[in-house]
Coordinates of C-alpha atoms and ligand atoms in Angstrom, one line a residue:
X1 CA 47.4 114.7 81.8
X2 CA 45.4 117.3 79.7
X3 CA 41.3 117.5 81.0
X4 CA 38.6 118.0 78.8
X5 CA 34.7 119.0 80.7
X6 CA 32.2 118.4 78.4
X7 CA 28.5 120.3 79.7
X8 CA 25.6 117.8 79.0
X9 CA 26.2 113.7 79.5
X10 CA 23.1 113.3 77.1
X11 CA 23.4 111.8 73.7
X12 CA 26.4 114.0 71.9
X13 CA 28.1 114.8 75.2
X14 CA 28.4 111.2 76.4
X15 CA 29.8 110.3 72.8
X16 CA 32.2 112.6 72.8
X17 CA 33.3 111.9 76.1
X18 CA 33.5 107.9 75.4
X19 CA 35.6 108.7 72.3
X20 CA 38.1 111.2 73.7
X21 CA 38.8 108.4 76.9
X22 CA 38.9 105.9 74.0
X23 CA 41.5 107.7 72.4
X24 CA 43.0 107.7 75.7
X25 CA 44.7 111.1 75.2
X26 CA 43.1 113.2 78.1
X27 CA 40.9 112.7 81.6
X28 CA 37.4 113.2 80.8
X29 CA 35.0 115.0 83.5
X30 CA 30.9 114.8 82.1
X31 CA 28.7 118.0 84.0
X32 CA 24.8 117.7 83.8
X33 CA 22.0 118.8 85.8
X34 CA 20.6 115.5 85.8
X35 CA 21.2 114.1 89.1
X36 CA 23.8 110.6 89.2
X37 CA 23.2 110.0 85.5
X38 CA 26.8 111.9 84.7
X39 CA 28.6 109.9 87.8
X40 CA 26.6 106.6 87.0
X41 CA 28.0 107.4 82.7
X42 CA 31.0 108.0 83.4
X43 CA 31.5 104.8 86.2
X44 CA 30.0 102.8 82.9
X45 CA 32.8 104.3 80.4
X46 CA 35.5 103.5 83.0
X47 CA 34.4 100.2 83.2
X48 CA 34.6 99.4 79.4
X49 CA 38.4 101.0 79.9
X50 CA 40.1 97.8 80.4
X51 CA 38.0 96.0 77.0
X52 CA 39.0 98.6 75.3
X53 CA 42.7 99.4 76.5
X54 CA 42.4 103.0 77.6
X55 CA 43.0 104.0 81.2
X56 CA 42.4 107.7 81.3
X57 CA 39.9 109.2 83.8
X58 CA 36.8 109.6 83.5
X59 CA 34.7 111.4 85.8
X60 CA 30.7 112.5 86.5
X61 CA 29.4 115.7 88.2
X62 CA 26.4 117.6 88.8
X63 CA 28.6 120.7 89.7
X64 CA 29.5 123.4 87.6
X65 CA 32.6 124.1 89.2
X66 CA 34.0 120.4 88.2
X67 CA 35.3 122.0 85.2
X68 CA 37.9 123.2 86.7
X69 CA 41.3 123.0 85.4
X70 CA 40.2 121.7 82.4
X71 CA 42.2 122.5 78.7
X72 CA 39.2 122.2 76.5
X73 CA 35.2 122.4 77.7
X74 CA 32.7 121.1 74.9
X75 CA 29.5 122.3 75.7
X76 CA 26.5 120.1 74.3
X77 CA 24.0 121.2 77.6
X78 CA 20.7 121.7 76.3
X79 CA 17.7 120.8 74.4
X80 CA 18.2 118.8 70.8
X81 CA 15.8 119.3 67.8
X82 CA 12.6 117.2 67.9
X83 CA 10.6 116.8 63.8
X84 CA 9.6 119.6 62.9
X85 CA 11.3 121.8 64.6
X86 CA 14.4 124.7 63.5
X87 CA 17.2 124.8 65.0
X88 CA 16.5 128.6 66.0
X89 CA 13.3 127.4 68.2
X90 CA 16.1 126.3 70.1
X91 CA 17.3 129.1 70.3
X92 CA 15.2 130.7 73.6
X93 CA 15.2 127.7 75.2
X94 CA 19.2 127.4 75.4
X95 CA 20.9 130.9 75.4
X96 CA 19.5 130.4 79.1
X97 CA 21.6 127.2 79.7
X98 CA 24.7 128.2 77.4
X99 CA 25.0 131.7 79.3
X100 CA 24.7 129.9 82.7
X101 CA 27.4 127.1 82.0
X102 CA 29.8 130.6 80.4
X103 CA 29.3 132.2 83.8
X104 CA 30.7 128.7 85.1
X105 CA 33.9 128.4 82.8
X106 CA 34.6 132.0 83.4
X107 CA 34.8 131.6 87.2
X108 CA 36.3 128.5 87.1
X109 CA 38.5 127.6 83.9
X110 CA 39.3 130.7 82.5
X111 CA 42.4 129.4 80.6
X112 CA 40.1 126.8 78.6
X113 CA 38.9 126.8 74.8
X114 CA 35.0 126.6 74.5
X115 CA 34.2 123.8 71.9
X116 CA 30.3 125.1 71.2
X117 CA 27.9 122.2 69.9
X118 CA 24.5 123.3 71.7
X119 CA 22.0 124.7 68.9
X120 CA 21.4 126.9 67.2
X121 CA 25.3 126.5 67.7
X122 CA 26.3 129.4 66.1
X123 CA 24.6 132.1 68.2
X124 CA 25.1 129.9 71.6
X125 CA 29.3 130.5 70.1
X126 CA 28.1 133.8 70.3
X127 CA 26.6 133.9 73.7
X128 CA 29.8 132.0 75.0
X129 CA 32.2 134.5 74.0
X130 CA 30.5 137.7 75.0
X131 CA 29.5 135.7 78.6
X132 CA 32.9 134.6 79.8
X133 CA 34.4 137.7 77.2
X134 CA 37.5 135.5 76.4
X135 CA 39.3 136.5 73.2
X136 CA 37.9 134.3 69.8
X137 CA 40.7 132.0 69.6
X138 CA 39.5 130.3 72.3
X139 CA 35.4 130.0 71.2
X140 CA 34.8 127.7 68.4
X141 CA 31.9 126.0 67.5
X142 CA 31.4 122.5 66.1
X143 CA 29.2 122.3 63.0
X144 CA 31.5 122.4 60.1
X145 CA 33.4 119.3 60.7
X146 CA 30.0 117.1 61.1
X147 CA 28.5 119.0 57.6
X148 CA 32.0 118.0 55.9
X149 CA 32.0 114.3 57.4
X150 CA 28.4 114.0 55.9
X151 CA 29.5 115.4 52.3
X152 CA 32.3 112.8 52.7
X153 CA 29.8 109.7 53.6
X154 CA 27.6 110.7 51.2
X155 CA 30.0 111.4 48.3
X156 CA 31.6 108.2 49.3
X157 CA 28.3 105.9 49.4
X158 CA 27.5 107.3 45.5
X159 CA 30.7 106.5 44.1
X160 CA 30.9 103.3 46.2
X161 CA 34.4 104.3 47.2
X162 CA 36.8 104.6 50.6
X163 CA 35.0 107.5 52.4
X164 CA 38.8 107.6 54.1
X165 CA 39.6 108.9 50.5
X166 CA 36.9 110.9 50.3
X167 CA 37.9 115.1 51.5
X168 CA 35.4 118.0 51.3
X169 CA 34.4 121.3 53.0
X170 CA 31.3 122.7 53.8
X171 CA 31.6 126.6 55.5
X172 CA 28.7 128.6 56.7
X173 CA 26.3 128.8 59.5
X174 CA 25.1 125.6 60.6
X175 CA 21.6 125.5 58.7
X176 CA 19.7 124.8 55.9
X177 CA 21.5 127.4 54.3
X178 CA 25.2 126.2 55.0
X179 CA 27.5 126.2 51.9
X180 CA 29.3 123.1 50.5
X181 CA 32.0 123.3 48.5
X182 CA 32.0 120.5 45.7
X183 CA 34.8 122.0 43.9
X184 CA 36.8 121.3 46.9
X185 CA 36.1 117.7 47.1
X186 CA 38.1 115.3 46.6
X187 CA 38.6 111.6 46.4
X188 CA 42.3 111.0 46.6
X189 CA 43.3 114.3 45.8
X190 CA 40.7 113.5 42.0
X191 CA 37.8 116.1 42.1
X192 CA 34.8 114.8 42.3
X193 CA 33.7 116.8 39.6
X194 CA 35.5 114.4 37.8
X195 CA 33.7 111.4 39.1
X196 CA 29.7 112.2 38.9
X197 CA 28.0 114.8 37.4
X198 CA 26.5 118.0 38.3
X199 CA 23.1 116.5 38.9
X200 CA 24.9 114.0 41.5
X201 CA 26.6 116.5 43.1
X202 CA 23.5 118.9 43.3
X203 CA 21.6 116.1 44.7
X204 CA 24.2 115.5 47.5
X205 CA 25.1 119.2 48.4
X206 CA 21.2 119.1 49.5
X207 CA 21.3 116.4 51.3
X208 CA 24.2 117.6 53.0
X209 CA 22.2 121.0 53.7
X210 CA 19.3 118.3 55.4
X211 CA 21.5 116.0 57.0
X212 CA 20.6 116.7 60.8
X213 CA 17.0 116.9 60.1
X214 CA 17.1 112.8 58.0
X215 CA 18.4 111.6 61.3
X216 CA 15.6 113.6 63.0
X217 CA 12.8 112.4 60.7
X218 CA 14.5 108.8 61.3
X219 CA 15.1 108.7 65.1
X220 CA 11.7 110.7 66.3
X221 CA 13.0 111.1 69.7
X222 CA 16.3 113.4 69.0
X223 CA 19.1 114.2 67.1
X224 CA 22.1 112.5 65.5
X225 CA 24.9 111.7 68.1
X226 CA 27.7 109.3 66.8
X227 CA 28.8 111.8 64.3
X228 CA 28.6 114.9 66.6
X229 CA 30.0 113.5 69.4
X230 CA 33.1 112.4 67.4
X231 CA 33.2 115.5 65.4
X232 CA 33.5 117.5 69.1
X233 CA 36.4 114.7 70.2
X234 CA 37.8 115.3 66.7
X235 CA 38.1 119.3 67.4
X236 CA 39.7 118.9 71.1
X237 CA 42.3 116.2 69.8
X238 CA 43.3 119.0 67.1
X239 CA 43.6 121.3 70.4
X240 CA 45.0 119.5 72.8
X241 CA 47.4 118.1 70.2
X242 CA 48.5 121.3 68.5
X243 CA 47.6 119.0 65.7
X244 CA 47.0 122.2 63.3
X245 CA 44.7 120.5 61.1
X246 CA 42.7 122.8 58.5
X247 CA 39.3 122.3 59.8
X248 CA 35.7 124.5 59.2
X249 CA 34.7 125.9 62.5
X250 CA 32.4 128.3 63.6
X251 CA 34.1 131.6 64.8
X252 CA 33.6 135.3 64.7
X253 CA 35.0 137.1 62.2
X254 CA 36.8 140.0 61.9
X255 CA 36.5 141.6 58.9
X256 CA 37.3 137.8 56.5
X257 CA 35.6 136.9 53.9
X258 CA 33.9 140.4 54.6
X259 CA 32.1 139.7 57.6
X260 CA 32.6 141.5 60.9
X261 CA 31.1 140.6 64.2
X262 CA 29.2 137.2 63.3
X263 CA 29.8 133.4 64.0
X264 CA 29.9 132.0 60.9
X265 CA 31.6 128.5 59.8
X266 CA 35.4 129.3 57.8
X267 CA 38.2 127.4 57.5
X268 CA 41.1 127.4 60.1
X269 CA 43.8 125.9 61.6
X270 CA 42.9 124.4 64.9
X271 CA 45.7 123.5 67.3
X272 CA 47.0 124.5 71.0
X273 CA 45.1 128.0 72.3
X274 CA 42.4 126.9 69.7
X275 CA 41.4 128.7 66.3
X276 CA 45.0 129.9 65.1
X277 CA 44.4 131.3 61.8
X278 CA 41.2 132.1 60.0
X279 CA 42.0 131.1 56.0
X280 CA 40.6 132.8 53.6
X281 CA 39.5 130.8 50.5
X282 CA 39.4 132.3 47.1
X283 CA 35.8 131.7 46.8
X284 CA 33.5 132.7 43.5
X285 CA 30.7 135.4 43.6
X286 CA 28.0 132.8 44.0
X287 CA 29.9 131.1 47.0
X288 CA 30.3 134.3 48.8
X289 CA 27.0 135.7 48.0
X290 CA 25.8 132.4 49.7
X291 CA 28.6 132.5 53.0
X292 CA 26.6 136.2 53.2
X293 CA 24.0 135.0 53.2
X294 CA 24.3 132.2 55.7
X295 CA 26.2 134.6 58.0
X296 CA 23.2 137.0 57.6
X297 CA 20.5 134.6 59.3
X298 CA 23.3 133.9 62.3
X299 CA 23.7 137.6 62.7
X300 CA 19.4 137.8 63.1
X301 CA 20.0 135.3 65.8
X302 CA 22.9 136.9 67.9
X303 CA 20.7 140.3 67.8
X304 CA 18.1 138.1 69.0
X305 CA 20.1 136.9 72.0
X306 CA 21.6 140.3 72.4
X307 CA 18.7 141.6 75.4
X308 CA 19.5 138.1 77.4
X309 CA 23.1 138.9 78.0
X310 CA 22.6 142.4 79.5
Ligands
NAI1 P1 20.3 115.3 74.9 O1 19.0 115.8 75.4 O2 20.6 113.9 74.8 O3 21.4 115.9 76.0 C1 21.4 117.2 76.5 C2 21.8 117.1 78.0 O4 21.9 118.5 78.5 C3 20.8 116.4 78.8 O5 21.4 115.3 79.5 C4 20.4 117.4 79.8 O6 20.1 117.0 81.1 C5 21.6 118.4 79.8 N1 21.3 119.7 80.4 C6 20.2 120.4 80.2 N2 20.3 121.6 80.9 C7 21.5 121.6 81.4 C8 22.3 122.5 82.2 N3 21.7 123.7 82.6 N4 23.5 122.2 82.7 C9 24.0 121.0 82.3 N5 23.4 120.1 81.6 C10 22.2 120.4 81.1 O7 20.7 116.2 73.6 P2 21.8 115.9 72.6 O8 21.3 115.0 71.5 O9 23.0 115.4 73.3 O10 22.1 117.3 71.9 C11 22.7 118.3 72.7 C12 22.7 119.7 72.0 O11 23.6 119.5 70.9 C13 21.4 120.1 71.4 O12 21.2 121.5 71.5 C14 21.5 119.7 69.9 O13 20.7 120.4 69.1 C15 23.0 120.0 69.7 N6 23.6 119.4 68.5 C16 24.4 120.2 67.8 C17 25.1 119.6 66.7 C18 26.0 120.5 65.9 O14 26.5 120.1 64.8 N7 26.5 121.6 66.5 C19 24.9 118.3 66.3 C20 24.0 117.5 67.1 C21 23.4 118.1 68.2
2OP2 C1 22.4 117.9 63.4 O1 22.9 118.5 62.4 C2 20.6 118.5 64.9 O2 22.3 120.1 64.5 C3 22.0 118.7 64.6 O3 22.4 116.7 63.5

């Protein structure tokens, strides 16, 4: 049976782990400094196994070196967003954690794929790679795939249509200055610049682009969880699947789209070893301009990092 560790059993980490052993496709090991709450998570998740037919294990630890032997590690450890605050105030606060928990998977799983979720995610993708120095297939971080499930709910709830119809892209860093792709969006294979018009689709690009900080504003105490956690499962099923689906992930590139060196969410197809194929999207002027630009504010964040990892 394949393993998946996920780092952190708060809010994301503890849904992605509940929907990965729902999905009953792998055994499930949760790692967190808080001591028993893992252990006492993971004894709860087991326990709703036979309600909800799956009968993988699931597993709570406080050591690092749990994550052992493990196919996939999502790593959520770390502080979320409070109001108010950027994702890059984050950013001091976890590059401490994120190198720590690299230092871990290095010793102990080096054969795993990193799926990065702890913000600012993009430069903590960064900070995984260069720590454990494993090659960028196998770092990729979750951002894209929650933007683009956001586009989709929110295209969906204007047209008052199937969301499970509904298909759309957004690339970039994950920010305020991410890049959706209406022309890409579809609603049964109709664009969806056929179904509202530009003012709609304007109107739900930025809200796309605000998503994380609505839940924020709403929930006071933290950040959105049910969508995260499920995007994460979403990305190791792909993985431990070889499921090859064409997904928008954060990884560095290498010279695509014209960008060297930076994390920056793209297009690829995510399967077994992880990322196996960056593609590259005929995008227009504007849309590149944009991708730059989004790229650009991740790079100022790796440089940032840069002295920590010395
Ligand atoms: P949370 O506060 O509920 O959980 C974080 C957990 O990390 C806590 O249980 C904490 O004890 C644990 N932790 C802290 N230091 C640790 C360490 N050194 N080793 C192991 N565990 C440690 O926060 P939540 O809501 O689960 O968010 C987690 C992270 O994910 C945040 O950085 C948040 O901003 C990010 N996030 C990223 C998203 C994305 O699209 N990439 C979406 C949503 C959240
Ligand atoms: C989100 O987009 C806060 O990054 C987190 O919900």
């Amino acid at each position: 049976m394949a393993r998946v560790t996920v780092f952190g059993a708060g809010n994301v980490g503890a849904t992605c782990a509940h929907v990965l052993a729902q999905r009953d496709m792998c055994d499930v090991t949760m790692i967190d400094v808080v001591e028993g709450m893992p252990q006492g998570k993971a004894l709860d998740m087991r326990q709703s196994g036979p309600l909800q037919d799956f009968g993988v294990e699931v597993a709570g630890s406080n050591d690092y070196a749990a994550c052992a032997v493990s196919d996939v590690i999502v790593v959520t450890a770390g502080l979320a967003r409070k109001p108010g605050m950027d994702r890059m105030e984050l950013l001091q606060k976890n590059v401490g954690i994120v190198a720590g928990i690299s230092k871990a998977i290095r010793e102990h799983a080096p054969k795993s794929v990193i799926v990065m979720v702890t913000n600012p995610l993009d430069v903590m993708a960064f900070v995984a790679k260069k720590v454990t120095g494993f090659p960028r297939e196998r770092v990729v971080g979750m951002a894209g795939v929650l933007d683009s499930a956001r586009f989709r709910a929110f295209i969906a709830m204007e047209l008052g249509m199937s969301v499970v119809d509904v298909s759309a892209m957004v690339l970039g860093g994950h920010g305020d200055s991410m890049v959706p792709l209406p022309r890409y969006a579809t609603v049964n294979g109709v664009p969806i610049t056929e179904l509202m018009d530009a003012a709609a689709i304007a109107r739900l690009s930025d809200r796309t682009r605000k998503g994380g900080a609505e839940i924020v504003n709403l929930l006071k105490t933290g950040s959105a969880y049910y969508a995260p956690g499920t995007s994460a499962a979403q990305m190791c099923e792909a993985i431990l699947k070889n499921r090859r689906h064409l997904l928008p992930c954060s990884v560095e590139l290498n010279g695509e789209y014209g960008l060297r060196d930076v994390f920056c969410g793209v297009p690829v197809v995510l399967g077994h070893g992880g990322m196996q194929k960056v593609v590259e999207l005929k995008l227009s002027a504007a849309e590149l301009a944009e991708l730059g630009k989004s790229a650009e504010g991740v790079r100022k964040g790796q440089e940032e990092v840069r002295p920590f990892l010395t």
